[in-house]
Tab-separated table of C-alpha atoms and ligand atoms in Angstrom:
chain	number	residue	atom	x	y	z
I	1	MET	CA	50.583	-42.069	-44.033
I	2	PRO	CA	49.786	-45.780	-44.004
I	3	ALA	CA	46.642	-45.758	-45.357
I	4	PHE	CA	45.407	-49.490	-46.315
I	5	ASP	CA	43.313	-49.754	-49.351
I	6	SER	CA	41.306	-52.789	-50.335
I	7	LEU	CA	44.184	-54.332	-52.396
I	8	MET	CA	46.280	-54.533	-49.392
I	9	ALA	CA	45.897	-57.910	-46.990
I	10	VAL	CA	43.852	-58.002	-43.664
I	11	PRO	CA	46.633	-58.004	-41.278
I	12	ILE	CA	45.078	-60.481	-39.095
I	13	THR	CA	44.269	-63.877	-41.055
I	14	LEU	CA	41.745	-66.336	-40.653
I	15	ALA	CA	44.431	-68.737	-39.977
I	16	ALA	CA	45.604	-66.946	-36.918
I	17	ILE	CA	42.150	-66.777	-35.541
I	18	GLU	CA	41.648	-70.416	-36.111
I	19	ALA	CA	44.539	-71.124	-34.261
I	20	ALA	CA	43.889	-69.080	-31.498
I	21	ARG	CA	40.452	-70.829	-31.216
I	22	ALA	CA	42.451	-73.908	-31.061
I	23	ARG	CA	44.494	-72.622	-27.943
I	24	LEU	CA	41.609	-71.106	-26.195
I	25	ALA	CA	39.600	-74.739	-26.139
I	26	GLY	CA	38.669	-75.390	-22.574
I	27	GLN	CA	40.393	-72.144	-21.135
I	28	VAL	CA	37.335	-70.065	-22.146
I	29	VAL	CA	33.729	-70.102	-22.009
I	30	THR	CA	31.436	-70.411	-25.487
I	31	THR	CA	29.031	-68.009	-24.594
I	32	ALA	CA	25.313	-68.157	-25.260
I	33	MET	CA	23.524	-66.691	-28.157
I	34	THR	CA	19.882	-65.578	-27.044
I	35	ASP	CA	16.980	-64.110	-29.304
I	36	SER	CA	15.508	-60.686	-28.080
I	37	PRO	CA	11.657	-60.733	-28.491
I	38	SER	CA	11.633	-57.186	-27.428
I	39	LEU	CA	14.405	-55.683	-29.879
I	40	SER	CA	12.974	-57.899	-32.451
I	41	ALA	CA	9.568	-56.468	-31.968
I	42	LEU	CA	11.137	-52.834	-31.872
I	43	THR	CA	12.924	-53.054	-35.101
I	44	GLY	CA	11.060	-55.750	-36.984
I	45	MET	CA	14.271	-57.734	-37.587
I	46	PRO	CA	15.302	-60.717	-35.537
I	47	VAL	CA	17.653	-59.415	-32.934
I	48	HIS	CA	19.794	-61.488	-31.152
I	49	LEU	CA	22.548	-61.144	-28.089
I	50	LYS	CA	26.101	-62.427	-27.766
I	51	LEU	CA	26.057	-63.090	-23.859
I	52	GLU	CA	29.883	-62.497	-23.925
I	53	HIS	CA	29.438	-60.414	-20.647
I	54	ARG	CA	29.115	-63.760	-19.089
I	55	GLN	CA	32.648	-64.890	-20.007
I	56	THR	CA	35.004	-65.675	-17.079
I	57	THR	CA	36.374	-62.755	-15.739
I	58	GLY	CA	33.179	-60.931	-16.950
I	59	SER	CA	34.420	-59.677	-20.344
I	60	PHE	CA	35.409	-60.834	-23.652
I	61	LYS	CA	39.291	-59.612	-23.045
I	62	LEU	CA	40.255	-63.115	-21.411
I	63	ARG	CA	39.932	-64.246	-25.338
I	64	GLY	CA	42.697	-62.051	-26.448
I	65	ALA	CA	44.682	-62.161	-22.864
I	66	THR	CA	44.861	-65.955	-23.129
I	67	ASN	CA	45.678	-66.251	-26.474
I	68	ALA	CA	48.574	-63.546	-26.070
I	69	LEU	CA	50.035	-65.464	-23.396
I	70	ALA	CA	49.517	-68.935	-24.879
I	71	ALA	CA	51.549	-67.701	-27.893
I	72	LEU	CA	54.573	-66.864	-25.791
I	73	SER	CA	57.787	-68.803	-26.109
I	74	ALA	CA	58.543	-71.037	-23.190
I	75	ALA	CA	61.364	-68.359	-22.305
I	76	GLU	CA	59.021	-65.441	-22.411
I	77	GLN	CA	56.332	-67.355	-20.115
I	78	GLN	CA	59.109	-67.766	-17.858
I	79	ARG	CA	60.233	-63.966	-17.717
I	80	GLY	CA	56.513	-63.052	-16.805
I	81	VAL	CA	54.295	-60.500	-18.141
I	82	VAL	CA	53.424	-56.921	-17.247
I	83	ALA	CA	50.589	-54.334	-18.264
I	84	ALA	CA	48.982	-50.915	-17.007
I	85	SER	CA	45.489	-51.614	-17.236
I	86	THR	CA	42.925	-51.307	-14.388
I	87	GLY	CA	39.906	-52.715	-16.435
I	88	ASN	CA	38.758	-55.418	-18.027
I	89	HIS	CA	42.219	-56.142	-19.328
I	90	GLY	CA	44.122	-55.983	-16.036
I	91	ARG	CA	41.462	-58.810	-14.862
I	92	ALA	CA	41.910	-60.966	-18.225
I	93	LEU	CA	45.573	-60.888	-18.009
I	94	ALA	CA	45.892	-61.940	-14.125
I	95	HIS	CA	43.368	-64.659	-14.739
I	96	ALA	CA	44.876	-66.051	-17.885
I	97	ALA	CA	48.245	-65.726	-16.395
I	98	ARG	CA	47.319	-67.752	-13.093
I	99	GLN	CA	45.589	-70.427	-15.487
I	100	LEU	CA	48.796	-70.935	-17.363
I	101	GLY	CA	51.172	-70.936	-14.275
I	102	ILE	CA	52.826	-67.122	-15.697
I	103	ASP	CA	53.612	-64.402	-13.466
I	104	ALA	CA	51.772	-61.210	-14.238
I	105	VAL	CA	52.540	-57.792	-12.830
I	106	ILE	CA	49.629	-55.269	-13.154
I	107	CYS	CA	50.560	-51.757	-12.554
I	108	MET	CA	48.297	-48.796	-11.537
I	109	SER	CA	48.260	-45.226	-10.228
I	110	ARG	CA	47.719	-44.476	-6.523
I	111	LEU	CA	44.552	-42.965	-7.552
I	112	VAL	CA	42.844	-46.272	-8.682
I	113	PRO	CA	39.943	-47.223	-6.159
I	114	ARG	CA	40.551	-49.999	-3.832
I	115	ASN	CA	37.794	-52.286	-5.108
I	116	LYS	CA	39.534	-52.312	-8.666
I	117	VAL	CA	43.045	-52.973	-7.008
I	118	ALA	CA	41.497	-55.567	-4.979
I	119	ALA	CA	39.626	-57.465	-7.723
I	120	ILE	CA	42.920	-57.484	-9.706
I	121	ALA	CA	44.912	-58.808	-6.950
I	122	SER	CA	42.594	-61.483	-5.868
I	123	LEU	CA	43.062	-63.127	-9.182
I	124	GLY	CA	46.442	-63.937	-8.652
I	125	ALA	CA	48.483	-61.054	-10.090
I	126	GLU	CA	50.957	-58.728	-8.294
I	127	VAL	CA	49.882	-55.183	-8.212
I	128	ARG	CA	52.340	-52.853	-8.341
I	129	ILE	CA	51.010	-49.104	-7.158
I	130	VAL	CA	53.007	-46.031	-8.807
I	131	GLY	CA	52.656	-42.300	-9.086
I	132	ASP	CA	49.303	-39.995	-9.977
I	133	SER	CA	48.257	-41.232	-13.429
I	134	GLN	CA	47.836	-43.712	-15.837
I	135	ASP	CA	51.077	-42.520	-17.707
I	136	ASP	CA	53.110	-42.864	-14.327
I	137	ALA	CA	51.659	-46.649	-14.370
I	138	GLN	CA	52.585	-47.211	-17.960
I	139	ALA	CA	56.131	-45.885	-17.208
I	140	GLU	CA	56.632	-48.444	-14.834
I	141	VAL	CA	55.642	-50.776	-17.281
I	142	GLU	CA	58.296	-49.709	-19.500
I	143	ARG	CA	60.541	-49.675	-16.715
I	144	LEU	CA	59.859	-53.323	-15.695
I	145	VAL	CA	60.163	-54.410	-19.551
I	146	ALA	CA	63.760	-52.708	-19.956
I	147	THR	CA	65.066	-53.962	-16.197
I	148	ALA	CA	63.375	-57.042	-15.236
I	149	GLY	CA	62.635	-58.380	-18.729
I	150	LEU	CA	59.090	-58.830	-18.317
I	151	VAL	CA	56.869	-58.888	-21.602
I	152	MET	CA	54.288	-56.418	-22.206
I	153	ILE	CA	50.709	-57.412	-23.098
I	154	PRO	CA	49.002	-54.466	-24.694
I	155	PRO	CA	45.140	-54.328	-24.325
I	156	PHE	CA	44.274	-54.053	-28.274
I	157	ASP	CA	47.178	-53.102	-30.781
I	158	HIS	CA	48.843	-56.880	-30.974
I	159	PRO	CA	48.228	-59.553	-33.041
I	160	ALA	CA	47.686	-62.356	-30.699
I	161	ILE	CA	45.166	-60.355	-28.793
I	162	ILE	CA	43.260	-59.288	-31.848
I	163	ALA	CA	43.107	-62.853	-33.032
I	164	GLY	CA	41.907	-63.959	-29.653
I	165	GLN	CA	39.090	-61.755	-30.021
I	166	GLY	CA	38.545	-62.667	-33.268
I	167	THR	CA	37.330	-66.126	-31.927
I	168	LEU	CA	34.098	-64.422	-30.729
I	169	GLY	CA	33.519	-63.581	-34.470
I	170	LEU	CA	33.900	-67.255	-35.457
I	171	GLU	CA	31.493	-68.661	-32.413
I	172	LEU	CA	28.922	-66.202	-33.442
I	173	LEU	CA	28.964	-67.267	-37.104
I	174	GLU	CA	28.200	-70.832	-35.936
I	175	GLN	CA	25.621	-69.658	-33.583
I	176	LEU	CA	24.005	-67.622	-36.359
I	177	PRO	CA	25.294	-68.529	-39.815
I	178	ASP	CA	23.035	-65.996	-41.823
I	179	VAL	CA	23.611	-62.999	-39.506
I	180	ALA	CA	23.555	-59.735	-41.343
I	181	THR	CA	24.459	-57.298	-39.089
I	182	ILE	CA	26.889	-57.248	-35.922
I	183	LEU	CA	27.014	-54.488	-33.470
I	184	VAL	CA	30.357	-54.394	-31.764
I	185	PRO	CA	31.341	-52.055	-29.074
I	186	LEU	CA	34.627	-50.075	-30.190
I	187	SER	CA	37.332	-48.529	-28.287
I	188	GLY	CA	40.937	-49.593	-29.466
I	189	GLY	CA	39.383	-51.592	-31.948
I	190	GLY	CA	40.869	-55.155	-31.094
I	191	LEU	CA	37.245	-56.603	-30.706
I	192	ALA	CA	35.682	-55.200	-33.568
I	193	GLY	CA	38.742	-55.866	-35.676
I	194	GLY	CA	39.287	-59.304	-34.573
I	195	ILE	CA	35.397	-59.998	-35.028
I	196	ALA	CA	35.668	-58.418	-38.681
I	197	ALA	CA	38.550	-60.168	-39.582
I	198	ALA	CA	37.028	-63.686	-38.910
I	199	VAL	CA	33.522	-62.940	-39.914
I	200	LYS	CA	34.553	-60.886	-43.609
I	201	ALA	CA	36.767	-63.817	-44.336
I	202	ARG	CA	33.856	-66.518	-44.014
I	203	ARG	CA	30.720	-64.436	-44.868
I	204	PRO	CA	31.944	-60.868	-46.697
I	205	THR	CA	28.666	-59.713	-46.888
I	206	THR	CA	27.824	-59.523	-42.873
I	207	ARG	CA	27.854	-55.632	-42.058
I	208	ILE	CA	30.290	-55.083	-38.853
I	209	ILE	CA	29.080	-51.729	-37.271
I	210	GLY	CA	31.331	-50.294	-34.360
I	211	ILE	CA	29.621	-48.326	-31.509
I	212	SER	CA	31.074	-45.949	-29.341
I	213	MET	CA	30.211	-42.901	-27.057
I	214	ALA	CA	29.885	-39.773	-28.664
I	215	ARG	CA	32.446	-38.006	-26.206
I	216	GLY	CA	35.811	-39.031	-26.577
I	217	ALA	CA	35.326	-41.821	-29.260
I	218	ALA	CA	39.017	-42.162	-30.459
I	219	MET	CA	38.833	-44.373	-33.354
I	220	GLN	CA	35.989	-42.898	-34.814
I	221	ALA	CA	37.851	-39.416	-34.710
I	222	SER	CA	41.271	-41.401	-36.377
I	223	LEU	CA	38.737	-42.693	-38.822
I	224	ALA	CA	37.579	-39.404	-39.675
I	225	ALA	CA	41.188	-37.973	-39.733
I	226	GLY	CA	42.613	-40.812	-41.964
I	227	GLN	CA	45.035	-41.353	-39.270
I	228	PRO	CA	45.366	-41.760	-35.466
I	229	VAL	CA	44.741	-38.797	-33.680
I	230	GLU	CA	44.696	-37.947	-29.781
I	231	VAL	CA	41.047	-37.170	-28.339
I	232	GLN	CA	40.283	-35.694	-24.808
I	233	GLU	CA	39.136	-38.382	-22.634
I	234	VAL	CA	36.040	-37.779	-20.466
I	235	PRO	CA	34.244	-39.470	-18.036
I	236	THR	CA	31.545	-41.758	-19.603
I	237	LEU	CA	29.397	-44.413	-18.455
I	238	ALA	CA	30.984	-46.428	-21.025
I	239	ASP	CA	34.036	-46.350	-19.246
I	240	SER	CA	35.832	-49.537	-20.843
I	241	LEU	CA	35.331	-47.846	-24.212
I	242	GLY	CA	37.650	-44.842	-22.747
I	243	GLY	CA	41.278	-44.296	-23.972
I	244	GLY	CA	43.177	-43.307	-26.872
I	245	ILE	CA	44.385	-45.872	-29.528
I	246	GLY	CA	47.825	-44.721	-29.778
I	247	LEU	CA	49.260	-42.277	-32.203
I	248	ASP	CA	52.119	-45.255	-33.227
I	249	ASN	CA	49.071	-47.500	-33.800
I	250	ARG	CA	50.248	-50.605	-35.964
I	251	LEU	CA	47.023	-52.810	-36.635
I	252	THR	CA	43.787	-51.750	-35.106
I	253	PHE	CA	43.408	-48.571	-36.816
I	254	ALA	CA	44.035	-50.376	-40.592
I	255	LEU	CA	41.819	-53.078	-39.625
I	256	CYS	CA	39.174	-50.670	-38.789
I	257	GLN	CA	39.508	-48.619	-41.687
I	258	GLN	CA	39.755	-51.810	-43.864
I	259	LEU	CA	36.781	-53.767	-42.248
I	260	LEU	CA	34.298	-51.564	-40.476
I	261	ASP	CA	31.204	-50.724	-42.562
I	262	ASP	CA	30.158	-47.967	-40.276
I	263	VAL	CA	30.901	-46.455	-36.800
I	264	VAL	CA	27.792	-45.229	-34.367
I	265	LEU	CA	28.007	-42.783	-31.488
I	266	LEU	CA	25.789	-42.529	-28.904
I	267	THR	CA	24.778	-39.950	-25.781
I	268	GLU	CA	25.184	-40.975	-22.019
I	269	ASP	CA	21.518	-41.113	-21.987
I	270	GLU	CA	21.382	-43.325	-24.564
I	271	ILE	CA	23.841	-45.559	-23.268
I	272	ALA	CA	21.943	-45.426	-19.855
I	273	ALA	CA	18.706	-46.718	-21.699
I	274	GLY	CA	20.766	-49.620	-23.249
I	275	ILE	CA	21.732	-50.513	-19.561
I	276	ARG	CA	18.176	-50.454	-18.181
I	277	HIS	CA	16.558	-51.998	-21.187
I	278	ALA	CA	19.274	-54.939	-20.783
I	279	TYR	CA	17.944	-55.250	-17.233
I	280	GLU	CA	14.373	-54.739	-17.436
I	281	HIS	CA	13.718	-56.635	-20.812
I	282	GLU	CA	16.488	-59.118	-21.220
I	283	ARG	CA	17.241	-59.698	-17.340
I	284	GLU	CA	20.882	-58.965	-18.145
I	285	ILE	CA	23.309	-56.901	-16.110
I	286	VAL	CA	25.847	-55.306	-18.501
I	287	GLU	CA	28.248	-52.515	-18.088
I	288	GLY	CA	28.082	-49.425	-20.280
I	289	ALA	CA	30.209	-50.426	-22.781
I	290	GLY	CA	28.419	-53.640	-23.133
I	291	ALA	CA	25.228	-52.223	-23.419
I	292	VAL	CA	25.845	-49.875	-26.636
I	293	GLY	CA	24.480	-52.303	-28.985
I	294	ILE	CA	21.275	-52.408	-27.459
I	295	ALA	CA	21.256	-48.730	-26.832
I	296	ALA	CA	21.999	-48.057	-30.678
I	297	LEU	CA	19.080	-50.086	-31.630
I	298	LEU	CA	16.827	-48.427	-28.856
I	299	ALA	CA	18.104	-45.013	-30.298
I	300	GLY	CA	17.132	-46.149	-34.036
I	301	LYS	CA	20.466	-45.544	-35.073
I	302	VAL	CA	21.093	-48.363	-37.319
I	303	GLU	CA	19.498	-49.654	-40.035
I	304	LEU	CA	18.976	-53.303	-40.231
I	305	THR	CA	18.843	-55.569	-43.414
I	306	GLY	CA	18.428	-58.912	-41.704
I	307	PRO	CA	19.323	-60.896	-38.615
I	308	THR	CA	21.396	-58.829	-36.171
I	309	VAL	CA	23.607	-59.487	-33.372
I	310	ALA	CA	24.407	-56.895	-30.577
I	311	VAL	CA	27.671	-58.195	-28.705
I	312	LEU	CA	27.208	-57.762	-24.952
I	313	SER	CA	30.957	-57.549	-24.426
I	314	GLY	CA	30.798	-57.031	-20.614
I	315	GLY	CA	29.391	-56.801	-17.390
I	316	ASN	CA	31.662	-55.015	-14.798
I	317	ILE	CA	29.804	-52.542	-13.529
I	318	ASP	CA	29.552	-50.885	-10.112
I	319	MET	CA	26.342	-52.347	-8.525
I	320	ALA	CA	25.435	-48.749	-6.841
I	321	LEU	CA	25.804	-47.081	-10.205
I	322	HIS	CA	23.704	-49.811	-11.964
I	323	ARG	CA	21.021	-49.478	-9.412
I	324	ARG	CA	21.158	-45.573	-9.906
I	325	ILE	CA	20.720	-46.178	-13.608
I	326	VAL	CA	17.858	-48.595	-13.457
I	327	CYS	CA	16.179	-46.265	-10.940
I	328	ALA	CA	15.280	-43.552	-13.374
I	329	GLY	CA	16.002	-39.736	-12.633
I	330	MET	CA	18.960	-40.046	-10.813
I	331	MET	CA	22.645	-38.507	-11.643
I	332	TRP	CA	25.566	-40.799	-13.045
I	333	PRO	CA	29.266	-40.193	-14.244
I	334	GLY	CA	29.097	-38.339	-17.303
I	335	GLU	CA	25.402	-37.048	-17.031
I	336	ARG	CA	25.123	-33.313	-17.671
I	337	SER	CA	24.735	-31.459	-14.877
I	338	ALA	CA	21.707	-29.103	-14.635
Q	401	PLP	C1	37.773	-53.366	-23.911
Q	401	PLP	C2	36.528	-53.438	-24.236
Q	401	PLP	C3	35.876	-53.104	-25.288
Q	401	PLP	C4	36.452	-52.283	-26.257
Q	401	PLP	O1	37.141	-53.102	-26.881
Q	401	PLP	P1	38.379	-52.671	-28.062
Q	401	PLP	O2	39.312	-53.921	-28.366
Q	401	PLP	O3	39.503	-51.753	-26.934
Q	401	PLP	O4	37.744	-52.031	-28.871
Q	401	PLP	C5	34.139	-52.971	-25.264
Q	401	PLP	N1	33.710	-53.558	-24.112
Q	401	PLP	C6	34.079	-53.894	-22.942
Q	401	PLP	C7	33.482	-54.308	-21.950
Q	401	PLP	C8	35.633	-53.965	-22.986
Q	401	PLP	O5	36.060	-54.145	-21.812
């Protein structure tokens, strides 16, 4: 198996991330970093929040998508792009494609809720509804690549996507140069791998901790197994962290294996508490995936050694669900039934 050891080069260079930063100038928001008095008091260390849920389209995914599209050749841009994401990657890709004047097709199954279809269509992408599963949607993507020559833009395992997400790391380091620990939501590892590649190149002593939900944490299971493995996907409040890393993972598994200092897993109750805390104490509306850094601190699951940043990665949560979570004592998807 292709296990990297510390002598092997990191597959995403600081130069690639700096090039992404130049491409993203004027295309994405430089999101604010704020202090959290409540979490600082709780932990006894200065805790800061990187408010990336306020990024255009509601998540950091716009960084990677914009960089990947801007890095295409003129001929590739002319052909148009395609992806199968119904979530934040789909939104980001649709927005970035419109900004750059590139045609985008987003494939989804018939089971995707109408509001998600409408959100992506309203960003100007062509939505193609096919089949009854994510696999059917992915098969249509592959068909469009083969027959229409569209360029597939994957959500995380792609050098330009990872470099784009890495720009968040450079930005964060400028906002808090003495950061000791960064808490990063972890799914496919594009965000955590990109941030780690950027930050460790400039400040190797900073610890990068990936945070996932306990149920269906594909990267954590793969790191434990020493190779990419499949995990069963189950409903979770952190829905943007669901899905596998791909058994043929090329980049993000190796990056996370080399550069992450630890991975922390959270229960659904802990994630709900993170969403609630963000709202009540920070006045921020974040989705489950975006709340896991706060949740890990509340749960006492990370040991802090100095100034700490929790990356709030996204804010696209169904507002009826959000209301149910902030009003305690009600049921949410993934909660244990009595
Ligand atoms: C995609 C996503 C993540 C996870 O990013 P990966 O690069 O897949 O690890 C975290 N938070 C939000 C809000 C996301 O949309």
